[in-house]
PDB file of C-alpha atoms in Angstrom:
ATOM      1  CA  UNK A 228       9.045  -5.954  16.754  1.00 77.00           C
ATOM      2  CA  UNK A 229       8.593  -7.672  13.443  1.00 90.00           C
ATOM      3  CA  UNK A 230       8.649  -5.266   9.893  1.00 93.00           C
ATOM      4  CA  UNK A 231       8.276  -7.322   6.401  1.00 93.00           C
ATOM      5  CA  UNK A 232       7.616  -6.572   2.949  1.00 94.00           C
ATOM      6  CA  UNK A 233       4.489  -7.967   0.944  1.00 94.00           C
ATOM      7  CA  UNK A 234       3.245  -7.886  -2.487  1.00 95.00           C
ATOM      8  CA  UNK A 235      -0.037  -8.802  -3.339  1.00 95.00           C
ATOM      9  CA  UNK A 236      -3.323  -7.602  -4.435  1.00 96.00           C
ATOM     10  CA  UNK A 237      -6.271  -5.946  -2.758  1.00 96.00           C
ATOM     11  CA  UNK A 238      -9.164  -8.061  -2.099  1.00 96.00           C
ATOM     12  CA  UNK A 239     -11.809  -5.354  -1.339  1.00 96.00           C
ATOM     13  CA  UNK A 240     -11.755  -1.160  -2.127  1.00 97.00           C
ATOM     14  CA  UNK A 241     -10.118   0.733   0.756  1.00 96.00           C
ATOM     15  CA  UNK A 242     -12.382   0.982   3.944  1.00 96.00           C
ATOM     16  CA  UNK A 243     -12.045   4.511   6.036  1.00 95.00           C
ATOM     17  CA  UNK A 244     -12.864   4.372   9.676  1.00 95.00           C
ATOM     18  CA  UNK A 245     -12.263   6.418  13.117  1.00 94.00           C
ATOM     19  CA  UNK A 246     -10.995   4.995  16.407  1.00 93.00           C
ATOM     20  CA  UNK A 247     -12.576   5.848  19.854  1.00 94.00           C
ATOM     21  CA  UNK A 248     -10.073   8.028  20.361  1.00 93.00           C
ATOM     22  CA  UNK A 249     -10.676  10.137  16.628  1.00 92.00           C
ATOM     23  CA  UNK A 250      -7.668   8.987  14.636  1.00 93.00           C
ATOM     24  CA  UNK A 251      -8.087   7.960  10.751  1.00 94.00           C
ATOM     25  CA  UNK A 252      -7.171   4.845  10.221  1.00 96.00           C
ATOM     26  CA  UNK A 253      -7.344   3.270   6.226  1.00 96.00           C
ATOM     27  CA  UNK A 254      -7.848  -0.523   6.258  1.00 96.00           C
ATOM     28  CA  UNK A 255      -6.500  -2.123   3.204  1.00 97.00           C
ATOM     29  CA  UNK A 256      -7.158  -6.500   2.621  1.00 96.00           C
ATOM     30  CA  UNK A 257      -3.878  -7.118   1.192  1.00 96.00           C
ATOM     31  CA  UNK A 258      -3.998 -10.950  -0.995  1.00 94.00           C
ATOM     32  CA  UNK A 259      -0.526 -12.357  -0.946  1.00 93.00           C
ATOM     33  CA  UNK A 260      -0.191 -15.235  -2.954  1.00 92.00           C
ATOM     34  CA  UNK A 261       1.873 -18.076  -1.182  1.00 90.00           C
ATOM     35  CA  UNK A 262       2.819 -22.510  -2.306  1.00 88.00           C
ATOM     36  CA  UNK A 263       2.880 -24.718  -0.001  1.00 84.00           C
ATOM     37  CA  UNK A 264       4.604 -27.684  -1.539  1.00 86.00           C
ATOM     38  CA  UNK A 265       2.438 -28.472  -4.568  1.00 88.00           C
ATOM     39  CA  UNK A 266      -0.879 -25.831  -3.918  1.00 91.00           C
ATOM     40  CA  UNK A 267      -1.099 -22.190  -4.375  1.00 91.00           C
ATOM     41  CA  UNK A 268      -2.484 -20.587  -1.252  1.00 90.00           C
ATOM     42  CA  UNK A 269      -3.315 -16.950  -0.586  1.00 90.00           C
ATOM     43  CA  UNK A 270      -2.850 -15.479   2.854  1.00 89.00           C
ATOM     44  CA  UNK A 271      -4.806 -12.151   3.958  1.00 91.00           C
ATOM     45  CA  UNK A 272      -3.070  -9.611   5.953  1.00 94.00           C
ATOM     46  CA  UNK A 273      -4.891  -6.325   7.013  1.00 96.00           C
ATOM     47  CA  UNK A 274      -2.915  -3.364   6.252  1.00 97.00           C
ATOM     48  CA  UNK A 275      -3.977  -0.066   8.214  1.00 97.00           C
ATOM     49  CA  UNK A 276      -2.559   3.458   6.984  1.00 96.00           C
ATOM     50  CA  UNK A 277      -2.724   5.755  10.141  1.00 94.00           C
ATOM     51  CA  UNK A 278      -3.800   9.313   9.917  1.00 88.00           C
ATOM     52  CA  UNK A 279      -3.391  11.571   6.063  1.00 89.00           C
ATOM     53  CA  UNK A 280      -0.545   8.922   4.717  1.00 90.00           C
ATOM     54  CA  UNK A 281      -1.051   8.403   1.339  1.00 91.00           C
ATOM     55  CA  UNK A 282      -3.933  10.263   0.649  1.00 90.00           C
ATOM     56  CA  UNK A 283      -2.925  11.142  -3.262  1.00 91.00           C
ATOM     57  CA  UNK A 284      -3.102   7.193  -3.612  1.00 92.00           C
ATOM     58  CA  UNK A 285      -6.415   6.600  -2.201  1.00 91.00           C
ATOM     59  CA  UNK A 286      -8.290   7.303  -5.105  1.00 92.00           C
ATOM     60  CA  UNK A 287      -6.163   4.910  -7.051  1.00 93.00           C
ATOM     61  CA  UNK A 288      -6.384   1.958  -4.873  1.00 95.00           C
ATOM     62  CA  UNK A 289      -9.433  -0.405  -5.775  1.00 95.00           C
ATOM     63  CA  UNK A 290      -9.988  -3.895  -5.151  1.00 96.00           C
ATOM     64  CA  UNK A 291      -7.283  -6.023  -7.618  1.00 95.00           C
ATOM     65  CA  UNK A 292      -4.544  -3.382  -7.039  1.00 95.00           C
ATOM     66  CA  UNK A 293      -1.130  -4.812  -7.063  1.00 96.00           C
ATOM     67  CA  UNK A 294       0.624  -2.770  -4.369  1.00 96.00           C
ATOM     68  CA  UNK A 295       3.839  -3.667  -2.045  1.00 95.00           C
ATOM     69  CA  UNK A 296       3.682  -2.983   1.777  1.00 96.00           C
ATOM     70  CA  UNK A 297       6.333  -2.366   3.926  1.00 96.00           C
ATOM     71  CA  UNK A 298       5.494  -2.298   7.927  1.00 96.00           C
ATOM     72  CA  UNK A 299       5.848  -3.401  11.472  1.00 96.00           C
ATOM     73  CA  UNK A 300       3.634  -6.703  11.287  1.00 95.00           C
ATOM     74  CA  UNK A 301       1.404  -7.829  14.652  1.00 95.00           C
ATOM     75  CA  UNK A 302      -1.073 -11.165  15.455  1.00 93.00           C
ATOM     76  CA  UNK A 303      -5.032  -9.949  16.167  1.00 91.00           C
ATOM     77  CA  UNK A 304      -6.327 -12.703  17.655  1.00 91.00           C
ATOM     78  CA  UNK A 305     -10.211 -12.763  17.466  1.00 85.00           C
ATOM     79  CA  UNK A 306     -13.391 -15.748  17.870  1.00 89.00           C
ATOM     80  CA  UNK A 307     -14.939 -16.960  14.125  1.00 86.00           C
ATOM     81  CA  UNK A 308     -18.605 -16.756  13.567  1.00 90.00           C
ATOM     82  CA  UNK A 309     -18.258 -20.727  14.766  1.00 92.00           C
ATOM     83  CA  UNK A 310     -16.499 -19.787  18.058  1.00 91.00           C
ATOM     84  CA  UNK A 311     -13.249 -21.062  17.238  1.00 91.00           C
ATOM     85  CA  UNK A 312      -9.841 -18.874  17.744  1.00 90.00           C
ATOM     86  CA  UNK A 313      -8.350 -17.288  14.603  1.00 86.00           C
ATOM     87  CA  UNK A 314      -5.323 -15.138  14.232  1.00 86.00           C
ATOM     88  CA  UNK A 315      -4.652 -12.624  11.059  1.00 87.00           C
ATOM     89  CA  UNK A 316      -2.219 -10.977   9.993  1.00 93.00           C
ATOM     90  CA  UNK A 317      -1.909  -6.989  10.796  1.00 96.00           C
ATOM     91  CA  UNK A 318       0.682  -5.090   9.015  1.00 96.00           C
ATOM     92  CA  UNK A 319       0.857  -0.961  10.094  1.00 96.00           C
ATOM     93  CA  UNK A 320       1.754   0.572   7.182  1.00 96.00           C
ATOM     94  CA  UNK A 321       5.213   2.658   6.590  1.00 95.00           C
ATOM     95  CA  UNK A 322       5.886   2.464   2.914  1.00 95.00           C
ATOM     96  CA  UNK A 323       3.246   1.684   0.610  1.00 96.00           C
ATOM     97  CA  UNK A 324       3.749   1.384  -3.588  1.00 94.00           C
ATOM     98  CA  UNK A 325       1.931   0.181  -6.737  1.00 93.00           C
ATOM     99  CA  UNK A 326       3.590  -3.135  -7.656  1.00 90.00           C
ATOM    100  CA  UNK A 327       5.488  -2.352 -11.184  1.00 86.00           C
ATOM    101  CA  UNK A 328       4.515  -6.435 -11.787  1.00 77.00           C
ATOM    102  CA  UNK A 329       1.072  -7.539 -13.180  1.00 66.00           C
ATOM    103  CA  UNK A 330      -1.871  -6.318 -13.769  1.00 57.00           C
ATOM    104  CA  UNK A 331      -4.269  -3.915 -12.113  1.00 51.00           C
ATOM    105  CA  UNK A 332      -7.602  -5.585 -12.915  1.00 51.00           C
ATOM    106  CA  UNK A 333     -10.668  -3.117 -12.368  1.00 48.00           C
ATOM    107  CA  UNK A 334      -8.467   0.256 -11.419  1.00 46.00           C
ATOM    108  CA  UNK A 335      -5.919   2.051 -13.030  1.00 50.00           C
ATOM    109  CA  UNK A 336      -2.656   3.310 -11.483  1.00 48.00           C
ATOM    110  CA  UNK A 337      -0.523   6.726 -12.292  1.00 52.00           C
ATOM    111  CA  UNK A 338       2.077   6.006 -14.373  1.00 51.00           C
ATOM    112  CA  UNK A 339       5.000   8.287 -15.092  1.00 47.00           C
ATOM    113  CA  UNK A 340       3.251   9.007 -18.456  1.00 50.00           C
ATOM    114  CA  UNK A 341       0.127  10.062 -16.564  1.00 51.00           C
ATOM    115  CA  UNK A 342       2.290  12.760 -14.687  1.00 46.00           C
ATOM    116  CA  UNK A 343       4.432  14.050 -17.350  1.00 44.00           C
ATOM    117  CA  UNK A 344       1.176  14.899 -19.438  1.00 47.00           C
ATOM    118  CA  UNK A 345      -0.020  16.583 -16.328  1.00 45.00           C
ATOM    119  CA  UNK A 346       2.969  18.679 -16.369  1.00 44.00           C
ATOM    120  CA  UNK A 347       2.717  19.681 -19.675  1.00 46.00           C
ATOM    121  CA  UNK A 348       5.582  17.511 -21.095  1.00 46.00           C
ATOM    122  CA  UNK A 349       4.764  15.862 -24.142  1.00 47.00           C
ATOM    123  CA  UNK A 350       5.928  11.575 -24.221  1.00 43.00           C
ATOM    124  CA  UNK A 351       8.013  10.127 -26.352  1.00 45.00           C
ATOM    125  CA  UNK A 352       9.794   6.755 -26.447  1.00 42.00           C
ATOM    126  CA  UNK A 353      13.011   6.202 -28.416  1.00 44.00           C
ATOM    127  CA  UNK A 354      14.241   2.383 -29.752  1.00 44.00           C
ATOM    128  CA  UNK A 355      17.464   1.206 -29.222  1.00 46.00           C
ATOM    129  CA  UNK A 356      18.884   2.615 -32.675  1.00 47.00           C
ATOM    130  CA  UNK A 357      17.130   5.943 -31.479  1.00 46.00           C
ATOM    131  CA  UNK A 358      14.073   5.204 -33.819  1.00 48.00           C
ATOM    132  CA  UNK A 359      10.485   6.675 -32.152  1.00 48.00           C
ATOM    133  CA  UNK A 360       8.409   3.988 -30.912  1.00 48.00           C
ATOM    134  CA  UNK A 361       4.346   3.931 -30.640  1.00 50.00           C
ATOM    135  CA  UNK A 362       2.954   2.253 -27.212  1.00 50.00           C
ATOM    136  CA  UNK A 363       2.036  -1.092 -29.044  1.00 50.00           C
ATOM    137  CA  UNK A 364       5.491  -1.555 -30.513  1.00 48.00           C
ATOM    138  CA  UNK A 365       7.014  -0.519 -26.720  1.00 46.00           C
ATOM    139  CA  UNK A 366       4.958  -3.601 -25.622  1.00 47.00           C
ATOM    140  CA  UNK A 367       6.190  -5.792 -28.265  1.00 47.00           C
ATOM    141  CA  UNK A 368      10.144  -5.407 -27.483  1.00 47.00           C
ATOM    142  CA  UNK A 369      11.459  -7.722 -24.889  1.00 50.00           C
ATOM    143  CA  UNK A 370      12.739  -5.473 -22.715  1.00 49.00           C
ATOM    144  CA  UNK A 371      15.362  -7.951 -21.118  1.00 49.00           C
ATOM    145  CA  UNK A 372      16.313  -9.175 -24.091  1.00 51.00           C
ATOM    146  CA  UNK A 373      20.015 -10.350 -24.125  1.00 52.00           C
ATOM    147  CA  UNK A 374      19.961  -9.556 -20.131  1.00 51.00           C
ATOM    148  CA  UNK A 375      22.725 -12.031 -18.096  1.00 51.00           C
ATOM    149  CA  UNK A 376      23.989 -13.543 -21.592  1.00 52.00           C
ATOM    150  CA  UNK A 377      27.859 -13.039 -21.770  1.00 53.00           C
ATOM    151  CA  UNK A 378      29.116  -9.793 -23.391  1.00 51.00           C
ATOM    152  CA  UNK A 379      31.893  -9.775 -25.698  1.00 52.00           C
ATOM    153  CA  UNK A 380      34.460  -6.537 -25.876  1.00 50.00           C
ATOM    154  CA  UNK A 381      37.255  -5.844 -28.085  1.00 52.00           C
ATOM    155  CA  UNK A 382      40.091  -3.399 -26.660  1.00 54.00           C
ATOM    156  CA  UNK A 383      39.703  -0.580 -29.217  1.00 57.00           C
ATOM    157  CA  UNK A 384      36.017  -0.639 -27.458  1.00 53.00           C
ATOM    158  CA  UNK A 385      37.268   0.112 -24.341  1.00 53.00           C
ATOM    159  CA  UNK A 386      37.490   3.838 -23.789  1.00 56.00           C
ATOM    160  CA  UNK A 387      40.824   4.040 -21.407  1.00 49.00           C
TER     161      UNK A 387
END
């Protein structure tokens, strides 16, 4: 058995069907974005979610989602419309997130804010010299600013 993780965007909105047999199964068209040598190529996987998994996410999940999958990955064989052979890639979903990098074109994913106003709490953001910060000046701060560069420390820093 094969399991892999993928990030990537959906191509299409979530598609809800029923086997023979009556078990819910949600298809996902996962995008992954791959180079080979000098070309950017994207390679579609179909990602089904079996039975009530991830239900609160459903409404969320619209074509251009950036999501990561996590699953036990299978080949489907099938015939084209030309009668060739093709093979795709079918991942069965166990873990399933929204991808904290890029950007969700055409939907909108919970954040944390999103929850914590639910709950009542109210948001706020403090700087680095504890000054409040407004969402615009959040998104102007490089965040890894400094990140990997060599720290200096003086002994009387050191607290032992």
């Amino acid at each position: 058995m094969m399991f892999g993780h993928f990030a990537g965007y959906l191509g299409a909105d979530p598609e809800e069907r029923m086997t023979s047999k009556g078990k819910r199964v949600i298809t996902l068209r996962l995008g992954v974005k791959t180079r080979v040598g000098m070309k950017d190529e994207t390679v579609w996987c179909k990602c089904n979610i079996w039975h009530n998994r991830y239900d609160k996410m459903l409404p969320y999940l619209k074509k251009g989602s950036r999501v990561i999958v996590a699953g036990d990955i299978s080949v489907e064989s099938y015939m084209s419309k030309d009668g060739s052979p093709q093979s795709s890639l079918v991942i069965s979903v166990d873990s399933l997130k929204f991808s904290p990098f890029g950007r969700n074109e055409g939907s909108r994913s919970p954040s944390l804010e999103d929850n914590h106003q639910q709950a009542g709490y109210e948001s706020v953001s403090v700087g680095f010299e504890g000054e409040a910060l407004d969402a615009e000046a959040i998104k102007d701060k490089d965040m890894y600013a400094g990140y990997g560069q060599e720290q200096q420390y003086v002994c009387e820093d050191v607290p032992f």
